[in-house]
Coordinates of C-alpha atoms and ligand atoms in Angstrom, one line a residue:
M1 CA 13.5 -0.6 -0.7
L2 CA 10.1 0.7 0.8
L3 CA 9.8 4.1 2.4
G4 CA 8.9 4.3 5.6
A5 CA 9.5 0.8 6.7
T6 CA 11.2 1.7 9.7
T7 CA 9.5 1.6 12.7
G8 CA 7.9 4.9 13.7
G9 CA 6.4 5.5 10.5
R10 CA 7.2 7.6 7.5
F11 CA 3.6 9.4 7.7
M12 CA 2.9 9.7 11.5
T13 CA -0.6 10.1 13.0
N14 CA -2.0 13.0 15.5
T15 CA -0.4 15.7 12.9
A16 CA -1.2 18.4 10.5
R17 CA -2.6 16.3 7.6
P18 CA 0.2 16.2 5.0
D19 CA 0.0 16.9 1.6
F20 CA -0.8 13.2 0.4
A21 CA -0.6 14.3 -3.5
A22 CA 3.6 14.9 -2.7
L23 CA 3.8 12.2 -0.8
A24 CA 1.8 9.4 -2.8
K25 CA 4.8 10.7 -5.9
S26 CA 7.7 9.4 -3.0
L27 CA 6.4 6.4 -1.9
K28 CA 8.1 2.8 -3.0
F29 CA 6.0 -0.1 -3.0
R30 CA 6.7 -4.1 -1.9
T31 CA 5.7 -5.8 -4.6
Q32 CA 6.7 -9.6 -4.3
A33 CA 4.9 -12.3 -2.5
F34 CA 6.0 -12.8 1.5
I35 CA 6.7 -16.2 2.1
N36 CA 8.2 -17.8 5.2
G37 CA 9.2 -14.3 6.2
E38 CA 10.7 -13.4 3.2
F39 CA 10.1 -11.5 0.3
V40 CA 10.4 -13.5 -2.8
D41 CA 9.5 -13.5 -6.3
A42 CA 7.0 -16.2 -7.8
V43 CA 8.0 -19.0 -8.9
G44 CA 7.2 -18.4 -12.4
G45 CA 8.2 -15.2 -12.5
E46 CA 5.2 -13.2 -14.0
E47 CA 4.1 -9.7 -12.6
F48 CA 0.8 -8.4 -13.1
E49 CA 0.0 -4.6 -13.0
T50 CA -1.8 -2.4 -10.1
I51 CA -4.3 0.3 -11.0
N52 CA -4.9 3.7 -9.7
P53 CA -9.2 3.7 -9.9
A54 CA -8.7 7.5 -9.5
T55 CA -6.4 8.1 -12.8
G56 CA -6.7 5.1 -14.5
E57 CA -2.7 4.9 -14.3
V58 CA -0.5 1.6 -13.2
I59 CA 1.3 2.2 -9.8
T60 CA 3.6 -0.8 -10.2
K61 CA 3.6 -4.5 -11.1
I62 CA 2.9 -7.1 -8.4
A63 CA 4.5 -10.7 -8.0
E64 CA 2.1 -13.0 -10.0
C65 CA 1.9 -16.0 -7.7
D66 CA 0.1 -19.5 -8.4
A67 CA -0.1 -22.7 -7.2
R68 CA 3.2 -23.3 -6.7
D69 CA 3.9 -20.6 -5.0
V70 CA 0.7 -21.3 -2.7
D71 CA 1.8 -24.6 -2.0
I72 CA 5.2 -23.2 -1.3
A73 CA 3.4 -20.5 1.3
V74 CA 1.3 -23.5 2.6
A75 CA 4.2 -25.5 4.0
A76 CA 6.0 -22.8 5.7
A77 CA 2.5 -22.2 7.2
K78 CA 2.1 -25.7 8.1
A79 CA 5.8 -26.1 9.4
A80 CA 5.3 -23.2 11.7
F81 CA 2.0 -24.5 12.9
E82 CA 3.8 -28.0 13.7
D83 CA 6.7 -27.0 15.1
G84 CA 4.9 -24.4 17.4
R85 CA 7.1 -21.6 17.2
W86 CA 3.9 -19.5 17.4
S87 CA 1.0 -22.2 18.4
K88 CA 2.7 -23.4 21.4
L89 CA 3.6 -20.0 23.0
A90 CA 1.4 -18.7 25.5
P91 CA -1.4 -16.9 24.8
K92 CA -0.5 -13.5 26.3
E93 CA 3.3 -14.2 24.6
R94 CA 1.0 -13.9 21.3
K95 CA -0.9 -11.2 23.2
R96 CA 1.8 -9.2 23.3
A97 CA 3.9 -9.9 19.4
L98 CA -0.4 -8.7 18.2
Q99 CA 0.0 -5.7 20.5
R100 CA 2.7 -4.6 19.1
L101 CA 1.6 -5.4 15.3
A102 CA -1.1 -2.9 16.4
A103 CA 0.8 -0.6 17.5
L104 CA 3.2 -0.6 14.4
V105 CA 0.2 -0.2 11.9
E106 CA -1.3 2.6 14.3
Q107 CA 2.3 4.3 14.2
N108 CA 2.4 4.1 10.1
S109 CA -1.3 4.9 9.8
Q110 CA -1.2 7.5 7.6
E111 CA 1.5 5.8 5.1
L112 CA -0.7 2.7 5.0
A113 CA -3.8 5.1 4.5
L114 CA -2.2 6.8 1.5
I115 CA -1.5 3.0 0.1
E116 CA -5.5 2.0 0.6
S117 CA -6.2 5.3 -0.9
L118 CA -3.9 4.7 -4.4
D119 CA -5.4 1.2 -4.4
N120 CA -8.8 1.0 -3.9
G121 CA -9.6 4.5 -4.8
K122 CA -11.0 5.5 -1.5
P123 CA -10.7 9.1 0.1
V124 CA -7.3 8.9 1.9
D125 CA -9.7 10.9 4.3
D126 CA -11.5 7.9 4.9
A127 CA -9.0 5.3 5.2
I128 CA -7.5 7.9 7.9
A129 CA -10.9 7.8 9.5
A130 CA -12.2 4.4 9.2
D131 CA -9.8 2.2 7.8
L132 CA -6.9 2.5 9.8
P133 CA -8.3 2.5 13.2
D134 CA -10.7 -0.6 12.6
A135 CA -7.4 -2.2 11.7
V136 CA -5.8 -1.6 14.8
E137 CA -8.8 -1.8 16.9
T138 CA -9.5 -5.4 16.0
L139 CA -5.9 -6.3 16.0
K140 CA -5.9 -5.4 19.9
W141 CA -9.6 -6.7 20.3
H142 CA -8.2 -10.2 19.3
A143 CA -4.6 -9.8 21.3
E144 CA -6.5 -9.0 24.9
A145 CA -9.2 -11.5 23.8
I146 CA -7.2 -14.2 23.6
D147 CA -5.4 -14.5 27.3
K148 CA -8.8 -14.2 29.3
L149 CA -10.8 -17.3 27.3
Y150 CA -11.4 -19.9 29.4
D151 CA -11.8 -24.0 28.4
Q152 CA -14.3 -25.7 30.3
V153 CA -15.0 -28.9 32.5
S154 CA -17.7 -30.5 32.1
P155 CA -20.5 -31.4 34.9
T156 CA -19.9 -35.7 34.6
A157 CA -19.2 -38.1 37.4
S158 CA -17.1 -38.0 40.5
D159 CA -14.3 -40.6 38.9
L160 CA -14.1 -38.8 35.7
V161 CA -12.7 -35.4 34.5
S162 CA -13.8 -34.3 31.5
L163 CA -12.2 -31.1 29.7
V164 CA -13.9 -29.4 26.8
V165 CA -10.4 -27.7 25.2
R166 CA -10.3 -25.3 22.0
E167 CA -7.3 -26.1 19.6
P168 CA -6.1 -23.7 16.7
I169 CA -7.3 -25.6 13.6
G170 CA -4.5 -25.5 11.8
V171 CA -3.2 -23.6 8.5
V172 CA -6.4 -20.6 8.0
G173 CA -5.8 -19.8 4.2
A174 CA -8.0 -16.2 4.0
V175 CA -9.2 -15.0 1.1
I176 CA -9.6 -11.2 0.7
P177 CA -12.0 -8.5 -1.4
W178 CA -10.5 -4.7 -2.4
N179 CA -12.9 -2.9 -1.0
F180 CA -11.6 -3.1 2.3
P181 CA -8.5 -4.4 2.0
L182 CA -6.6 -3.5 5.2
A183 CA -9.1 -3.7 7.7
I184 CA -10.7 -7.0 6.2
L185 CA -7.6 -8.5 6.5
A186 CA -6.6 -7.3 10.1
M187 CA -10.6 -9.2 10.9
K188 CA -9.2 -12.4 9.5
V189 CA -6.0 -11.7 11.0
G190 CA -6.4 -11.1 14.2
P191 CA -8.5 -13.8 15.6
V192 CA -6.9 -16.6 12.8
L193 CA -3.3 -15.2 14.8
A194 CA -4.5 -14.8 18.5
G195 CA -5.9 -18.3 18.3
G196 CA -2.7 -19.3 17.4
N197 CA -3.3 -20.4 13.9
S198 CA -0.9 -20.2 11.3
V199 CA -2.4 -17.9 7.9
V200 CA -2.0 -18.1 4.2
I201 CA -3.4 -14.6 2.8
K202 CA -4.4 -14.0 -1.2
P203 CA -5.7 -10.4 -0.6
A204 CA -7.6 -8.6 -4.1
E205 CA -4.9 -8.0 -7.4
Q206 CA -6.7 -5.2 -6.8
T207 CA -5.7 -4.3 -3.7
T208 CA -2.7 -5.9 -3.0
L209 CA 0.0 -3.0 -1.8
S210 CA -1.8 -2.8 2.2
A211 CA -1.5 -6.5 2.3
L212 CA 2.6 -6.1 1.6
R213 CA 3.5 -3.2 4.0
F214 CA 1.5 -4.8 6.5
A215 CA 3.6 -8.4 6.4
E216 CA 6.4 -6.4 6.8
L217 CA 5.1 -4.8 10.0
V218 CA 3.9 -8.8 11.0
A219 CA 7.9 -9.6 10.8
E220 CA 9.4 -6.0 12.7
A221 CA 6.5 -7.2 15.7
G222 CA 8.3 -10.3 15.8
I223 CA 5.9 -12.7 14.7
P224 CA 8.1 -15.7 13.6
A225 CA 8.4 -16.4 10.2
G226 CA 6.0 -19.0 8.0
V227 CA 3.3 -17.3 10.7
F228 CA 2.1 -14.9 8.4
N229 CA 2.0 -15.2 4.5
V230 CA 0.6 -13.3 1.5
V231 CA 0.5 -14.8 -1.9
T232 CA -0.4 -12.3 -4.4
G233 CA -2.1 -12.7 -7.8
F234 CA -5.5 -13.8 -8.9
G235 CA -8.0 -15.9 -7.8
E236 CA -8.8 -18.3 -10.4
T237 CA -5.4 -19.5 -10.3
A238 CA -3.8 -18.6 -6.7
G239 CA -6.8 -18.3 -4.6
Q240 CA -8.7 -21.8 -6.7
A241 CA -5.2 -23.1 -5.5
L242 CA -5.6 -22.2 -1.7
G243 CA -8.9 -23.2 -1.5
R244 CA -8.3 -26.6 -2.9
H245 CA -4.5 -27.1 -0.5
P246 CA -5.0 -30.5 1.3
D247 CA -3.1 -28.7 4.2
V248 CA -5.5 -26.2 4.8
D249 CA -7.4 -26.7 7.4
C250 CA -9.7 -23.7 7.4
L251 CA -10.3 -21.1 4.1
S252 CA -12.2 -17.8 5.2
F253 CA -13.1 -16.0 2.7
T254 CA -14.5 -12.4 2.2
G255 CA -16.1 -11.6 -1.4
S256 CA -19.2 -11.8 -3.4
T257 CA -21.5 -14.7 -3.4
E258 CA -20.7 -16.2 -6.3
V259 CA -16.9 -16.7 -5.9
G260 CA -17.8 -18.3 -2.1
R261 CA -19.5 -20.9 -3.5
Y262 CA -16.9 -22.0 -5.4
F263 CA -15.4 -22.8 -2.6
L264 CA -17.6 -24.8 -1.0
K265 CA -16.7 -26.9 -3.8
Y266 CA -13.1 -26.3 -3.6
S267 CA -13.1 -27.9 -0.1
A268 CA -15.9 -30.6 -1.1
E269 CA -13.7 -31.8 -3.9
S270 CA -10.1 -31.9 -1.4
N271 CA -9.6 -32.2 2.3
L272 CA -13.1 -30.7 3.7
K273 CA -11.3 -27.8 5.3
R274 CA -13.8 -25.8 7.0
V275 CA -14.6 -22.9 4.9
I276 CA -16.6 -19.5 6.0
L277 CA -17.7 -17.1 4.3
E278 CA -18.9 -13.6 4.6
L279 CA -20.3 -12.2 1.2
G280 CA -22.8 -10.1 -0.7
G281 CA -25.7 -8.0 0.7
K282 CA -28.9 -6.2 -0.7
S283 CA -29.4 -4.3 2.6
P284 CA -33.2 -2.5 3.0
A285 CA -32.9 0.8 4.9
I286 CA -36.7 1.0 6.2
V287 CA -37.9 4.2 7.6
M288 CA -41.5 4.3 9.1
D289 CA -44.3 7.1 9.0
D290 CA -43.7 8.3 12.9
V291 CA -40.4 9.3 12.6
D292 CA -39.9 13.1 12.9
D293 CA -36.8 14.8 12.4
L294 CA -35.9 13.7 8.9
Q295 CA -32.3 15.2 8.7
P296 CA -30.4 12.7 11.1
I297 CA -32.3 9.6 9.2
V298 CA -30.9 11.3 5.0
E299 CA -27.4 11.6 6.9
Q300 CA -27.2 8.6 8.4
L301 CA -29.4 7.0 4.8
A302 CA -26.3 8.7 2.8
I303 CA -23.8 7.4 5.0
G304 CA -25.6 3.6 4.2
I305 CA -25.2 3.6 0.3
L306 CA -22.2 6.6 0.0
F307 CA -19.7 5.7 1.9
S308 CA -16.5 4.2 0.3
Q309 CA -18.2 5.1 -3.3
G310 CA -21.4 2.4 -2.3
E311 CA -18.7 -0.5 -2.7
N312 CA -19.7 -1.7 0.5
C313 CA -21.0 -5.1 1.6
S314 CA -23.8 -3.9 4.5
A315 CA -24.8 -0.6 2.4
G316 CA -28.0 0.1 2.3
S317 CA -29.1 -0.1 -1.0
R318 CA -32.5 -0.8 -0.9
L319 CA -34.7 2.3 1.0
L320 CA -38.3 0.7 1.8
V321 CA -40.0 4.3 2.7
H322 CA -43.5 4.9 4.3
E323 CA -45.7 6.1 1.2
K324 CA -46.6 9.1 3.2
I325 CA -43.7 10.7 4.3
K326 CA -41.8 9.3 0.7
D327 CA -42.0 13.1 -1.1
R328 CA -40.7 14.4 2.1
L329 CA -37.6 12.3 2.7
L330 CA -37.0 12.2 -0.9
E331 CA -36.4 15.8 -1.4
A332 CA -34.4 16.0 2.1
L333 CA -32.0 13.2 0.5
L334 CA -31.9 14.9 -2.6
E335 CA -30.7 18.3 -1.2
H336 CA -28.2 16.2 1.6
F337 CA -26.8 13.5 -1.2
K338 CA -25.3 17.6 -2.7
T339 CA -22.9 17.3 0.2
W340 CA -21.5 14.5 -1.0
N341 CA -18.9 15.7 -3.7
V342 CA -17.4 13.4 -5.8
G343 CA -13.8 14.5 -6.2
D344 CA -9.7 13.5 -6.1
P345 CA -9.2 11.0 -3.0
L346 CA -6.4 12.6 -1.8
V347 CA -8.0 15.7 -1.7
E348 CA -9.1 17.3 1.8
G349 CA -12.9 16.9 1.2
T350 CA -13.5 14.7 -1.3
R351 CA -16.7 12.1 0.2
I352 CA -16.7 10.3 -3.2
G353 CA -13.9 9.1 -4.6
A354 CA -13.2 6.4 -7.7
V355 CA -14.8 2.8 -7.4
I356 CA -12.1 0.3 -8.0
E357 CA -11.9 -0.3 -11.8
E358 CA -13.7 0.5 -15.4
K359 CA -15.4 -3.2 -15.5
H360 CA -16.7 -2.2 -12.0
M361 CA -17.2 0.8 -13.4
N362 CA -19.2 0.1 -16.2
R363 CA -21.1 -2.9 -14.4
I364 CA -22.6 -0.6 -12.0
L365 CA -23.3 2.1 -15.1
G366 CA -24.9 -1.2 -16.5
Y367 CA -27.3 -1.8 -13.5
I368 CA -28.4 2.3 -14.4
E369 CA -29.3 1.6 -17.6
S370 CA -31.2 -1.2 -16.6
G371 CA -33.4 0.0 -13.6
L372 CA -34.3 3.1 -16.4
K373 CA -34.9 0.1 -19.0
E374 CA -37.6 -1.4 -15.9
G375 CA -39.3 1.9 -15.6
G376 CA -37.4 3.5 -12.4
R377 CA -37.2 6.9 -12.0
L378 CA -33.8 8.7 -12.2
V379 CA -34.5 11.2 -9.7
C380 CA -30.3 12.4 -9.3
G381 CA -26.9 11.2 -10.8
G382 CA -27.2 8.1 -13.2
K383 CA -23.3 9.2 -14.7
R384 CA -19.4 8.8 -15.1
V385 CA -17.9 11.6 -14.1
R386 CA -13.8 13.3 -14.3
E387 CA -13.6 11.3 -16.8
E388 CA -11.0 13.3 -17.9
T389 CA -8.9 12.8 -15.3
G390 CA -8.4 8.8 -16.3
G391 CA -10.0 7.9 -13.1
F392 CA -13.4 6.0 -12.6
Y393 CA -16.1 7.6 -11.0
I394 CA -19.8 7.8 -10.6
E395 CA -22.2 10.3 -9.3
P396 CA -24.4 9.3 -5.9
T397 CA -27.4 7.9 -8.1
I398 CA -31.2 7.8 -6.2
F399 CA -33.9 6.0 -8.2
D400 CA -37.6 6.3 -7.2
G401 CA -40.6 4.4 -8.4
V402 CA -38.6 1.0 -8.4
N403 CA -40.3 -1.9 -7.4
N404 CA -38.0 -5.3 -5.1
A405 CA -39.0 -7.2 -8.8
M406 CA -36.5 -5.1 -11.0
T407 CA -33.0 -5.8 -11.0
I408 CA -31.3 -2.5 -9.4
A409 CA -33.8 -4.0 -6.4
R410 CA -32.6 -7.9 -6.2
E411 CA -28.8 -7.4 -7.3
E412 CA -25.8 -5.9 -5.4
I413 CA -24.4 -3.2 -7.4
F414 CA -21.5 -2.5 -5.6
G415 CA -21.9 1.2 -5.8
P416 CA -23.6 4.6 -5.0
V417 CA -26.8 3.4 -6.8
L418 CA -29.8 3.8 -4.1
S419 CA -33.2 2.3 -4.9
V420 CA -36.5 4.0 -3.0
I421 CA -39.4 1.9 -3.1
T422 CA -42.5 2.8 -0.6
F423 CA -45.0 0.7 1.2
K424 CA -48.0 0.9 3.6
T425 CA -47.8 -1.0 6.4
V426 CA -45.3 -2.6 8.5
E427 CA -46.4 -6.2 7.6
E428 CA -45.4 -4.6 4.2
A429 CA -42.1 -3.2 4.8
I430 CA -41.3 -7.2 6.6
Q431 CA -42.0 -8.7 3.3
I432 CA -40.2 -6.6 0.7
A433 CA -36.7 -6.3 3.5
N434 CA -36.8 -10.2 3.7
D435 CA -37.5 -10.7 0.1
T436 CA -34.1 -10.9 -1.3
P437 CA -31.6 -14.0 -1.3
Y438 CA -29.3 -12.0 0.9
G439 CA -29.2 -11.2 4.5
L440 CA -26.5 -8.9 5.9
A441 CA -27.5 -6.2 7.2
A442 CA -30.3 -3.7 8.1
S443 CA -31.6 0.0 9.2
L444 CA -35.2 0.9 10.8
Y445 CA -36.3 4.2 11.4
T446 CA -38.7 4.5 13.9
N447 CA -40.1 6.6 16.8
N448 CA -42.2 3.9 18.0
L449 CA -40.7 0.9 20.3
H450 CA -43.4 -1.9 19.2
V451 CA -42.3 -1.8 15.7
A452 CA -38.8 -1.6 17.2
H453 CA -38.8 -4.7 18.4
K454 CA -41.1 -6.1 16.0
V455 CA -39.6 -5.5 12.9
S456 CA -35.5 -6.1 14.3
R457 CA -36.7 -9.3 15.0
A458 CA -38.7 -10.7 12.3
I459 CA -35.7 -9.0 9.6
R460 CA -34.1 -12.2 8.5
A461 CA -30.0 -10.7 8.4
G462 CA -26.9 -11.1 11.0
T463 CA -27.5 -7.2 11.6
V464 CA -30.3 -5.0 12.2
S465 CA -29.7 -1.3 13.2
V466 CA -32.9 0.7 14.8
N467 CA -32.4 4.5 14.7
C468 CA -28.6 4.5 13.1
F469 CA -26.5 2.9 9.9
S470 CA -23.9 0.5 12.6
E471 CA -22.0 -1.6 11.5
G472 CA -21.4 -2.5 15.2
D473 CA -17.7 -2.5 16.8
Q474 CA -15.4 -5.4 17.6
S475 CA -17.5 -6.7 20.6
V476 CA -20.5 -8.1 18.2
P477 CA -20.3 -10.4 15.6
F478 CA -20.7 -9.5 11.8
G479 CA -21.9 -11.8 9.6
G480 CA -25.0 -13.0 7.2
F481 CA -28.0 -15.1 7.0
K482 CA -28.9 -16.3 3.7
Q483 CA -27.0 -16.2 1.0
S484 CA -24.8 -13.1 2.7
G485 CA -22.6 -15.5 5.1
F486 CA -22.1 -19.5 5.7
G487 CA -20.1 -21.1 8.7
G488 CA -19.6 -18.2 11.2
R489 CA -19.3 -14.6 12.2
E490 CA -16.6 -12.3 12.3
K491 CA -15.5 -10.2 14.8
S492 CA -16.2 -10.6 18.7
F493 CA -15.4 -13.9 20.7
H494 CA -17.9 -15.7 17.9
A495 CA -14.3 -15.1 15.2
H496 CA -12.9 -17.3 17.5
D497 CA -15.2 -20.3 17.3
Q498 CA -14.2 -19.8 13.2
Y499 CA -10.7 -20.6 13.7
T500 CA -10.4 -23.3 16.6
E501 CA -11.4 -27.0 16.7
V502 CA -13.3 -28.1 19.9
K503 CA -11.9 -30.6 21.3
T504 CA -13.4 -33.2 24.5
I505 CA -10.9 -35.0 26.6
W506 CA -11.6 -37.9 29.1
M507 CA -10.1 -38.5 32.0
Q508 CA -10.8 -41.5 34.1
L509 CA -9.8 -41.3 37.7
K510 CA -8.3 -44.3 40.1
Ligands
LIG601 P1 -14.9 -11.6 -5.6 O1 -14.7 -11.3 -6.7 O2 -15.5 -13.0 -4.6 O3 -13.2 -11.3 -5.0 C1 -13.5 -11.9 -3.7 C2 -11.5 -12.3 -3.4 O4 -11.8 -13.4 -4.3 C3 -10.7 -11.9 -4.4 O5 -9.3 -11.8 -4.0 C4 -10.9 -12.6 -5.4 O6 -9.4 -12.6 -6.3 C5 -11.0 -14.1 -5.4 N1 -11.2 -15.1 -6.6 C6 -12.2 -14.4 -7.2 N2 -12.0 -15.6 -8.3 C7 -11.8 -16.5 -7.5 C8 -12.1 -18.2 -7.6 N3 -12.6 -18.4 -8.7 N4 -11.5 -18.9 -6.8 C9 -10.6 -18.4 -5.7 N5 -11.2 -17.0 -5.6 C10 -11.3 -16.5 -6.4 O7 -15.4 -9.8 -4.5 P2 -14.8 -8.9 -5.1 O8 -15.0 -8.3 -5.6 O9 -13.4 -8.7 -4.6 O10 -15.6 -8.2 -3.8 C11 -17.1 -7.6 -3.2 C12 -17.9 -8.4 -3.6 O11 -17.2 -8.5 -1.6 C13 -19.3 -8.1 -2.8 O12 -20.2 -8.8 -3.1 C14 -19.3 -7.8 -1.8 O13 -20.8 -8.1 -0.8 C15 -18.6 -8.8 -0.4 N6 -18.2 -8.8 0.9 C16 -18.8 -9.0 1.4 C17 -18.3 -8.8 2.4 C18 -18.9 -9.0 3.8 S1 -18.1 -8.8 6.0 N7 -19.7 -10.1 3.8 C19 -17.1 -7.4 2.7 C20 -16.4 -7.2 1.8 C21 -17.0 -7.2 0.3 P3 -8.7 -11.4 -7.5 O14 -9.4 -10.3 -7.1 O15 -7.4 -11.6 -7.8 O16 -9.4 -12.4 -8.9

């Protein structure tokens, strides 16, 4: 029995900050897959362990689904789609159900944030301040949007009526990463469900628990059985089965570029399902020499690379700074980094928690090693800390003297590691910024309007922020150029395009 499973939430928001460490001890988790409105064991009866990255301890065991479970979940989603229990509801009815769901997520925010922190290692206060409000806002935005989208009548001859209508695409498979599990789940589910589709979610094996708690809230909100399903398990088995399933009409993936490629292959080798990929990044933050006040800039740069332990696809991991101000900026940055303490994710004031798992921590440390070997100058951090806790913590790390050919400047580290690269001219900054296979995001700091326009247009990335580090809100699209994305955009009305088919209907008038 899950504590806090009833409406109203065990840990209400808008109250004093609870003792999260004490609450964590009393939490019970859903650990079975959620298929056709019910929590069920995996067909094979297998389970896998989920670990708390802050302590290295096992939190619980979760059903390990494989292709057999995916078959059952997809069949349920397909049946729900075809009989119209959700897909044929009036948009305003789907809106109401999604609004109820958003309200339930909001009411249960503290519990969900705690689950997210235990499973992912992020500071619980970050989950409360960022992940949960984002998930709620996403659900609300797409719920509100869906009965305000009009179809079209095209300007054909007067004895013809030609309608251009949007219809739900059908069964959507969604494969989710571990860095913002619930926020990204909501980013998929909001437009997918608002549009009338059914969905089968495959969360990352490291961070499954919040998706299962969310599933309970889906049922409580009155969304019919079969419309929303969660298959828990591993990418190579459950994820691949979803990607290859002939009855999945669209596969929406967020994760690494490497795994994203597989989904194109799965689609090509199965039913040519639509594939939408939101992938990695190596985003530049460019600081021109015309800036005056460095303090707000260093604060933004720190958020850009340190928020969420640097496990952020749009992290500003390459600092491109004009050589004239590099020393001053670096000094201010080093001072400011001291305010980003690494600590227990459940303790108030912790700004950097644990990275997701030991393997990933070692991968980040491997990049730090390669930075040293390739001639980077380590100016702060670089080590594992808090080892005595059993958790996986890494200090905020800065490399100076990096050139854009080094491994740490080219590959996505997905950790709190910043590479500082200097430039002499605006043109050189643009050239370095674009010299990457990725194109997810970029930031630019300048007081010169001409430079702001020129650089923001010249950068090949899906989001360019000038004088800020912004990931936007629901009203603007989010996604990547080049190898950072494929097939669409999340957020905003653009997200609805991804999960709908366009149909033309011709009518000859007599
Ligand atoms: P991945 O290793 O790519 O995993 C993402 C998901 O794919 C997980 O659910 C994983 O399952 C599954 N998966 C792994 N191998 C698979 C396979 N062979 N077939 C089918 N599914 C498979 O990414 P991650 O490590 O979770 O997340 C970090 C990456 O995501 C970074 O590169 C980051 O940039 C990117 N990311 C991008 C964005 C956007 S919006 N562009 C947002 C967040 C994260 P298991 O984990 O269960 O194996």
